[in-house]
Each structure stands twice: as C-alpha cells, then as structure tokens.
Short mmCIF file of C-alpha atoms in Angstrom, two decimals:
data_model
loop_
_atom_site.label_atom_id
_atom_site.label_comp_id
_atom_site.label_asym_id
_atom_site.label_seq_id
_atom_site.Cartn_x
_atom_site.Cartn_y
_atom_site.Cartn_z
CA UNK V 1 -33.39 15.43 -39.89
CA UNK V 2 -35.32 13.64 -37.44
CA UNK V 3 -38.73 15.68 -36.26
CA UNK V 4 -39.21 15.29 -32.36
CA UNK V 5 -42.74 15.30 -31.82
CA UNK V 6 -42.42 16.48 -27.45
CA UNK V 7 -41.35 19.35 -25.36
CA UNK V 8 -41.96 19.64 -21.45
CA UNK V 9 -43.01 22.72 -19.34
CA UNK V 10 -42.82 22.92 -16.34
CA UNK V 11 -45.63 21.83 -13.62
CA UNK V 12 -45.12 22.27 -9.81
CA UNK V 13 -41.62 21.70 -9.90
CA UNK V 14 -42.00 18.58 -13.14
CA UNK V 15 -42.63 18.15 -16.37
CA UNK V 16 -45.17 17.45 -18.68
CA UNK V 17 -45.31 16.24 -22.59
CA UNK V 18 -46.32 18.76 -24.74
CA UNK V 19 -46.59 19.24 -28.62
CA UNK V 20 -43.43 20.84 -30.32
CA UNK V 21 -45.53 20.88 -33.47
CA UNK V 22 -47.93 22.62 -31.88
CA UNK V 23 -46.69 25.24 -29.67
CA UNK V 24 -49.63 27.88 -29.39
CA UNK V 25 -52.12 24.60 -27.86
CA UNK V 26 -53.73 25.78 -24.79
CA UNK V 27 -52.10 24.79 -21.81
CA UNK V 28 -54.83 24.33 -19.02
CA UNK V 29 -53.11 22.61 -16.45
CA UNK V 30 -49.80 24.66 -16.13
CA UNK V 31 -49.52 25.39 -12.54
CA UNK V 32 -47.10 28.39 -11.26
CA UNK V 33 -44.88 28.28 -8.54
CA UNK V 34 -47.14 28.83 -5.15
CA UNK V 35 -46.60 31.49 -2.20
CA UNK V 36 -45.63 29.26 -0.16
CA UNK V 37 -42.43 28.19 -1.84
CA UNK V 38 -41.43 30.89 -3.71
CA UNK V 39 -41.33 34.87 -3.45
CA UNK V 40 -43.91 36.75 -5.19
CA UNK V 41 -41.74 38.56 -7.68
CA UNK V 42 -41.08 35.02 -8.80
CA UNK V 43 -44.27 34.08 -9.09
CA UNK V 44 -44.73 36.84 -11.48
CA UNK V 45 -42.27 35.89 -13.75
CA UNK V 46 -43.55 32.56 -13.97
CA UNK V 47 -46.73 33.88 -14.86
CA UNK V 48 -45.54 36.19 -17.37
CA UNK V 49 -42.98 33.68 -18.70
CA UNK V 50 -46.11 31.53 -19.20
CA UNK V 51 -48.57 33.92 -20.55
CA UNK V 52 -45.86 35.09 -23.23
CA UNK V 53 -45.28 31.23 -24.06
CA UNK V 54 -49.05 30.55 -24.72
CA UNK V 55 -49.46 33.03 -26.80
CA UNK V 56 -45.72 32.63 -28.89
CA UNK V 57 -43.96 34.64 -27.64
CA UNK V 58 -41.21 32.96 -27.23
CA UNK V 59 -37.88 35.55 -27.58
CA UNK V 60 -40.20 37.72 -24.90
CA UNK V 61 -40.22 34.45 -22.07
CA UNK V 62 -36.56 33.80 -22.72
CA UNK V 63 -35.70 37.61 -21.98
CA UNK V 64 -38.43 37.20 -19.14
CA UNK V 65 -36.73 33.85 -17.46
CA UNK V 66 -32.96 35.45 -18.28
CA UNK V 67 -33.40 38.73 -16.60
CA UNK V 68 -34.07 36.45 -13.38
CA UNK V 69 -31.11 34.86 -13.08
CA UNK V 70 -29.21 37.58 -10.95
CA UNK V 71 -31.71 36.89 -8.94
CA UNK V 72 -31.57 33.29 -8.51
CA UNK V 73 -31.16 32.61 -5.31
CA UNK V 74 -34.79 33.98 -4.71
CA UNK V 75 -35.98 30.00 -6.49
CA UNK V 76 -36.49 27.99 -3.88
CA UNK V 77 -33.94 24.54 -4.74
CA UNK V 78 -37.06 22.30 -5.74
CA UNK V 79 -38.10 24.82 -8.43
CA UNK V 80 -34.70 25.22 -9.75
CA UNK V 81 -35.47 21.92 -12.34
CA UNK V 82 -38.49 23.68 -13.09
CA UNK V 83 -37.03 27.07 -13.80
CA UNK V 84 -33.93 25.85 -15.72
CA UNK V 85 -35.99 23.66 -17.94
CA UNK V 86 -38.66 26.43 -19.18
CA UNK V 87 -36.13 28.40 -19.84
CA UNK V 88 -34.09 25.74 -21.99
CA UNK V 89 -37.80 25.27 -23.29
CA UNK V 90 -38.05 29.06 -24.36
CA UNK V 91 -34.45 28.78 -25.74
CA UNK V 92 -35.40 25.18 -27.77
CA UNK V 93 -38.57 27.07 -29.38
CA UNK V 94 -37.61 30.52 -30.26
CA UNK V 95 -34.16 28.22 -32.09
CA UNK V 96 -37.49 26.43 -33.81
CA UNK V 97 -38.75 29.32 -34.88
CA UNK V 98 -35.51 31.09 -36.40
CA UNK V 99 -34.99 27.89 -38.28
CA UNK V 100 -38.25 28.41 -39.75
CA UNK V 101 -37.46 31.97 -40.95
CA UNK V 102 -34.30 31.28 -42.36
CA UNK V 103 -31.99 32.38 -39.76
CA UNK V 104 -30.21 29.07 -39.26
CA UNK V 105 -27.09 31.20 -37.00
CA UNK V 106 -29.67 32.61 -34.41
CA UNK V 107 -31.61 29.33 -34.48
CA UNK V 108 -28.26 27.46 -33.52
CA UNK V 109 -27.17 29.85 -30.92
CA UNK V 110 -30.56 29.06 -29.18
CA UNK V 111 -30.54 25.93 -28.94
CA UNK V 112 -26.97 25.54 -27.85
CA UNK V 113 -28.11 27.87 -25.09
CA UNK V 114 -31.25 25.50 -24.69
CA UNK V 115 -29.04 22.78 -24.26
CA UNK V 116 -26.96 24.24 -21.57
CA UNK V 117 -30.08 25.10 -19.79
CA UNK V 118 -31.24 21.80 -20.00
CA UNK V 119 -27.69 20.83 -18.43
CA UNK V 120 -28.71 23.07 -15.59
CA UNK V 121 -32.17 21.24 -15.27
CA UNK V 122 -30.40 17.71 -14.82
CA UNK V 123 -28.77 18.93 -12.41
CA UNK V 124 -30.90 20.38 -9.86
CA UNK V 125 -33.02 18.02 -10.45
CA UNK V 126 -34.35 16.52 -7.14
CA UNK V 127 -36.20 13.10 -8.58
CA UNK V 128 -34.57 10.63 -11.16
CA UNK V 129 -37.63 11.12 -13.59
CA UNK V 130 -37.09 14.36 -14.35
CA UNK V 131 -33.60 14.66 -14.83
CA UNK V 132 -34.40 11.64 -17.29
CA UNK V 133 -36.71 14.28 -19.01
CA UNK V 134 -34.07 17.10 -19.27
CA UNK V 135 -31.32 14.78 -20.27
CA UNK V 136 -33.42 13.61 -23.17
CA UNK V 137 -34.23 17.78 -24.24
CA UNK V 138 -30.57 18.20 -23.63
CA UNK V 139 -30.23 15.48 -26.24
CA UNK V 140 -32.65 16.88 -28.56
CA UNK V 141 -31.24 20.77 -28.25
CA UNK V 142 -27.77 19.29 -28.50
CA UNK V 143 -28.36 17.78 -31.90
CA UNK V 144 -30.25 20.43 -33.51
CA UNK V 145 -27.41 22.56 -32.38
CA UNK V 146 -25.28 20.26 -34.33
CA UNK V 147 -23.15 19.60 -31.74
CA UNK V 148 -22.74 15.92 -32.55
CA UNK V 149 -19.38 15.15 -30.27
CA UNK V 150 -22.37 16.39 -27.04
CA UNK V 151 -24.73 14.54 -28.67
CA UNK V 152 -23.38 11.32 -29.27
CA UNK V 153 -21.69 11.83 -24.79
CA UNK V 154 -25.39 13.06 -23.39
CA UNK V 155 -27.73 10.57 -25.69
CA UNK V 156 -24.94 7.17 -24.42
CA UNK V 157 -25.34 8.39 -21.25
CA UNK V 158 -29.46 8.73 -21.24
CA UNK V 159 -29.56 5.41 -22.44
CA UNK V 160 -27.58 4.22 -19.51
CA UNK V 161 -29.53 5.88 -17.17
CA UNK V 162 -32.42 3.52 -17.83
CA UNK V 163 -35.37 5.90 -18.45
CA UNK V 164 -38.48 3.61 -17.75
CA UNK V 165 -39.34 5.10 -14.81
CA UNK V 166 -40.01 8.34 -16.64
CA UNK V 167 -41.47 6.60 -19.46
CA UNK V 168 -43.84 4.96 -16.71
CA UNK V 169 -45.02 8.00 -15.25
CA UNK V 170 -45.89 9.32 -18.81
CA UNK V 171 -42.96 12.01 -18.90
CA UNK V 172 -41.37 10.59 -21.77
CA UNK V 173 -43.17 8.40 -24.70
CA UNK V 174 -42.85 4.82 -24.43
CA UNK V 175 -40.31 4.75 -27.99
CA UNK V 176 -38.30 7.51 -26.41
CA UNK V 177 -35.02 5.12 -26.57
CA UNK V 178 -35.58 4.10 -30.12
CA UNK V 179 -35.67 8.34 -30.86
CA UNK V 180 -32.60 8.73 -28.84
CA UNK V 181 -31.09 5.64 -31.07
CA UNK V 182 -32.19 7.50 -33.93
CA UNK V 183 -30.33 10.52 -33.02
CA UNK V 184 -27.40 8.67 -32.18
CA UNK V 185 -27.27 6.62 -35.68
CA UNK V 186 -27.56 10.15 -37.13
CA UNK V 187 -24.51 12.28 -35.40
CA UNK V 188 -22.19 8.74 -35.15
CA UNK V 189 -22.48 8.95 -38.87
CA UNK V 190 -22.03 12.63 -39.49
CA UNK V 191 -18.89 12.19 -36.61
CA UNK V 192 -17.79 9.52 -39.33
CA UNK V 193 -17.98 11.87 -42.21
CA UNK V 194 -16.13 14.71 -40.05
CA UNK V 195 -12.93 12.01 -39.38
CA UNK V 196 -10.67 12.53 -42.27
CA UNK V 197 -7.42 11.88 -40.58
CA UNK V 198 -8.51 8.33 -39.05
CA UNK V 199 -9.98 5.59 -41.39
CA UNK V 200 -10.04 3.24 -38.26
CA UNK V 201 -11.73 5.79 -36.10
CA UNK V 202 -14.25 6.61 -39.20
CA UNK V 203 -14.81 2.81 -39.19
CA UNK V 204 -15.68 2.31 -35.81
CA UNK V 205 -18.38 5.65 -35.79
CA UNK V 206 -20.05 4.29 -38.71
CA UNK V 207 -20.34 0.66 -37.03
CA UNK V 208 -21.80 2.41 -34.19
CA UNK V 209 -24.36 4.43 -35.97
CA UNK V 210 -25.51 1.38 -37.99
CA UNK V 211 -25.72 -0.67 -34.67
CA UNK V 212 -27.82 1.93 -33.17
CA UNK V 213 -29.62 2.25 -36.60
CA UNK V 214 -30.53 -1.36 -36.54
CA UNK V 215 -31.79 -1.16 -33.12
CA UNK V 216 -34.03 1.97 -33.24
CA UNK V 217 -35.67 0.06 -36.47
CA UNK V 218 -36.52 -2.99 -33.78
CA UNK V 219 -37.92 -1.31 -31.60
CA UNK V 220 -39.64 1.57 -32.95
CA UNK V 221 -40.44 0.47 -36.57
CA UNK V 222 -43.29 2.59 -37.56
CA UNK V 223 -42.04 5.72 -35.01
CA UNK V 224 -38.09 6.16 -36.79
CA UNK V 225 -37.17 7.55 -40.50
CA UNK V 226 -33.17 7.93 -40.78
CA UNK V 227 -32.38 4.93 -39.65
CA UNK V 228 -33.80 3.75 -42.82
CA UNK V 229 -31.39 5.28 -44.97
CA UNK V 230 -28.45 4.10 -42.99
CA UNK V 231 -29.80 0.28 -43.67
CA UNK V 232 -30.76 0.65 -47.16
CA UNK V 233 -27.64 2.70 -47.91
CA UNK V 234 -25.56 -0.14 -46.14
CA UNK V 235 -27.50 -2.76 -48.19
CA UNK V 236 -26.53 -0.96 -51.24
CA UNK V 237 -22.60 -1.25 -50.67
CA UNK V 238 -22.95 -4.38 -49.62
CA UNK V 239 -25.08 -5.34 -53.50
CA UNK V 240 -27.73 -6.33 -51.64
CA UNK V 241 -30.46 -4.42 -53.99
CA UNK V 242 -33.91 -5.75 -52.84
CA UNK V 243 -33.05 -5.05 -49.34
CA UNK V 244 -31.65 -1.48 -50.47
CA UNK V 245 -34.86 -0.85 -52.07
CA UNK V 246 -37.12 -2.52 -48.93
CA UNK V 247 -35.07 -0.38 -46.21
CA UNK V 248 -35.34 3.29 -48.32
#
C-alpha cells in the first residue's frame, strides 16, 4: 500500500500541506475563522476542533465538527471548503489511527466518511486550487477506503483537472500526479483481479494500471514504490528476467 506523506488543514478559508506521518507537529500558523465572517459559536468550534487536533485527539474534533452540522447555515459560504475539509481531515486521521490498532472496520468507515467530506469540500469550494486539494484527499480517503470503482472515477478526473496551479502555490507537492498515477495503477489492478466474469474487461483494467504504472515511474522515479511491482511482475510474464529483477 502506497504511504501518502500530506494532509491539509484548513487556513482562512485554504489549505495547507501538513505531515500525515506526523500528526501531533505543532501547527503555528493555523488561523481560525475571524468575527467578522463567521458567528462566534463557530469560532469556538474551530478552536476547539483545532486544539483537540494538535494534541490527537482526533475521534473528539470529528464529534466536535459533526455536532455542527445542524447548524450549518451559521458558516459563512467561503468557509464552507474550509469546514468540510477539516472535518474529512479529522475523519482521514482517526481511520489512520484505527488502522494502526487493528480495527481495520472502524478505520474503513472513517475514511469512507472522510471521503464524502472531502466531496463536500470540492464542492463549495470557491477557488480552483483548493478544490484541486480536496479532490486529491478525496482520492487518497477513497482508496484507503478501498473503494477502488471511486477511486479509479475521482483520481481520472483530478488528473484532468490539471492541478499545477495548486502545485504552484505549494498546496500540493510538485510529484502529486505521479502519486495519483500510483494510486490509479494500484486499484485498476485490484478492479482487474475483482472481474471474473469479463476476461476482456480484466484485460483492459490491467493495461490501464500498467500504463499508469509506467508513467508514475517517469515521472516520479525515486517518489513511487508499487508501480514497481506492476513492471517487474509484467517483465516476469513476459521472460524478461533481468528487467524483472531491475524493476522489483
């Protein structure tokens, strides 16, 4: 499985980059929702959403953001992105953290629920570089979820949306294709493996995860892992040996 090394939080109605691997880092320049924009009940729960994510507390924020949502309408529209997206983050690393204990049902529940949250963040959005950045954690959640068929629809569809701008305002990290490639070599293949009835159809997913395979290896050499496999495993059937062994 392929570890992604970036999560966002939210900042003034964006997102920054953040450490996934590193969840507990200080987060100095987090800034909450002013007065001026939104009520002061919601600045509250920003604040205590934010406090309980700094110190790992991560079931506590996502009961924090989710007992707001009745209340909605209190958001003002150009902190809805915002709001949406912390809580898909809160959702993305409490699913982390079940994994870790064991508890692979609860950890998949989150982050389908991350994902859908992320869905929410895209589309409130009210600039084209951050609905780049939630499409890409609605990627993310969407595979750890398993949920290859969402997957495979949200990560073509990133892709398409041409992401440099958000790459160019340092919202995303510059191989963030090639990890979306990755990802997509991965759950084309496991689509393939799932497609008993259709050899044709099998065929075809397995062409496109090696295609995307291939390309997240070009671009991203030292950055991608899977893809690896896919190539070497490809060279293998193929009695190609040395490049087998070179690839793996």
């Amino acid at each position: 499985w392929i570890i992604v090394g970036a999560v966002v939080v939210s900042v003034s109605g964006a997102f920054l980059m953040r450490s996934l691997d590193a969840p507990a880092d200080p987060w100095d320049d987090l800034v909450l929702p002013s007065g001026e924009s939104a009520s002061e009940d919601a600045q509250r729960m920003f604040a205590r959403a934010s406090e309980q994510m700094q110190r790992g507390d991560f079931q506590g924020a996502v009961e924090t953001y989710e007992a707001y949502l009745d209340r909605i309408s209190e958001i003002p529209p150009e902190q809805l992105s915002s709001y949406f997206g912390d809580l898909g983050l809160a959702h993305l690393y409490q699913g982390r953290a079940a994994e870790s204990a064991g508890d692979k049902e609860t950890a998949r529940r989150h982050y389908e629920r991350a994902a859908f949250m992320f869905e929410q963040a895209s589309s409130t959005a009210m600039f084209t570089v951050i609905r780049a950045v939630a499409d890409y954690y609605h990627v993310i959640s969407s595979y750890y979820a398993d949920d290859f068929e969402r997957t495979r629809d949200v990560g073509e569809a990133f892709l398409k949306s041409r992401p440099e701008a958000a790459v160019a305002a340092e919202l995303l990290p510059e191989d963030v294709e090639a990890v979306v490639k990755e990802i997509l070599s991965v759950s084309y293949y496991q689509l393939a493996e799932s497609e008993t009835q259709n050899a044709a159809l099998a065929r075809t997913l397995r062409e496109n995860a090696m295609r995307y395979a291939e390309e997240a290896i070009r671009e991203a050499p030292g950055r991608v892992i899977q893809p690896y496999y896919f190539t070497g495993m490809a060279a293998w059937e193929r009695g190609e040996a040395d490049l087998a062994r070179d690839a793996r």
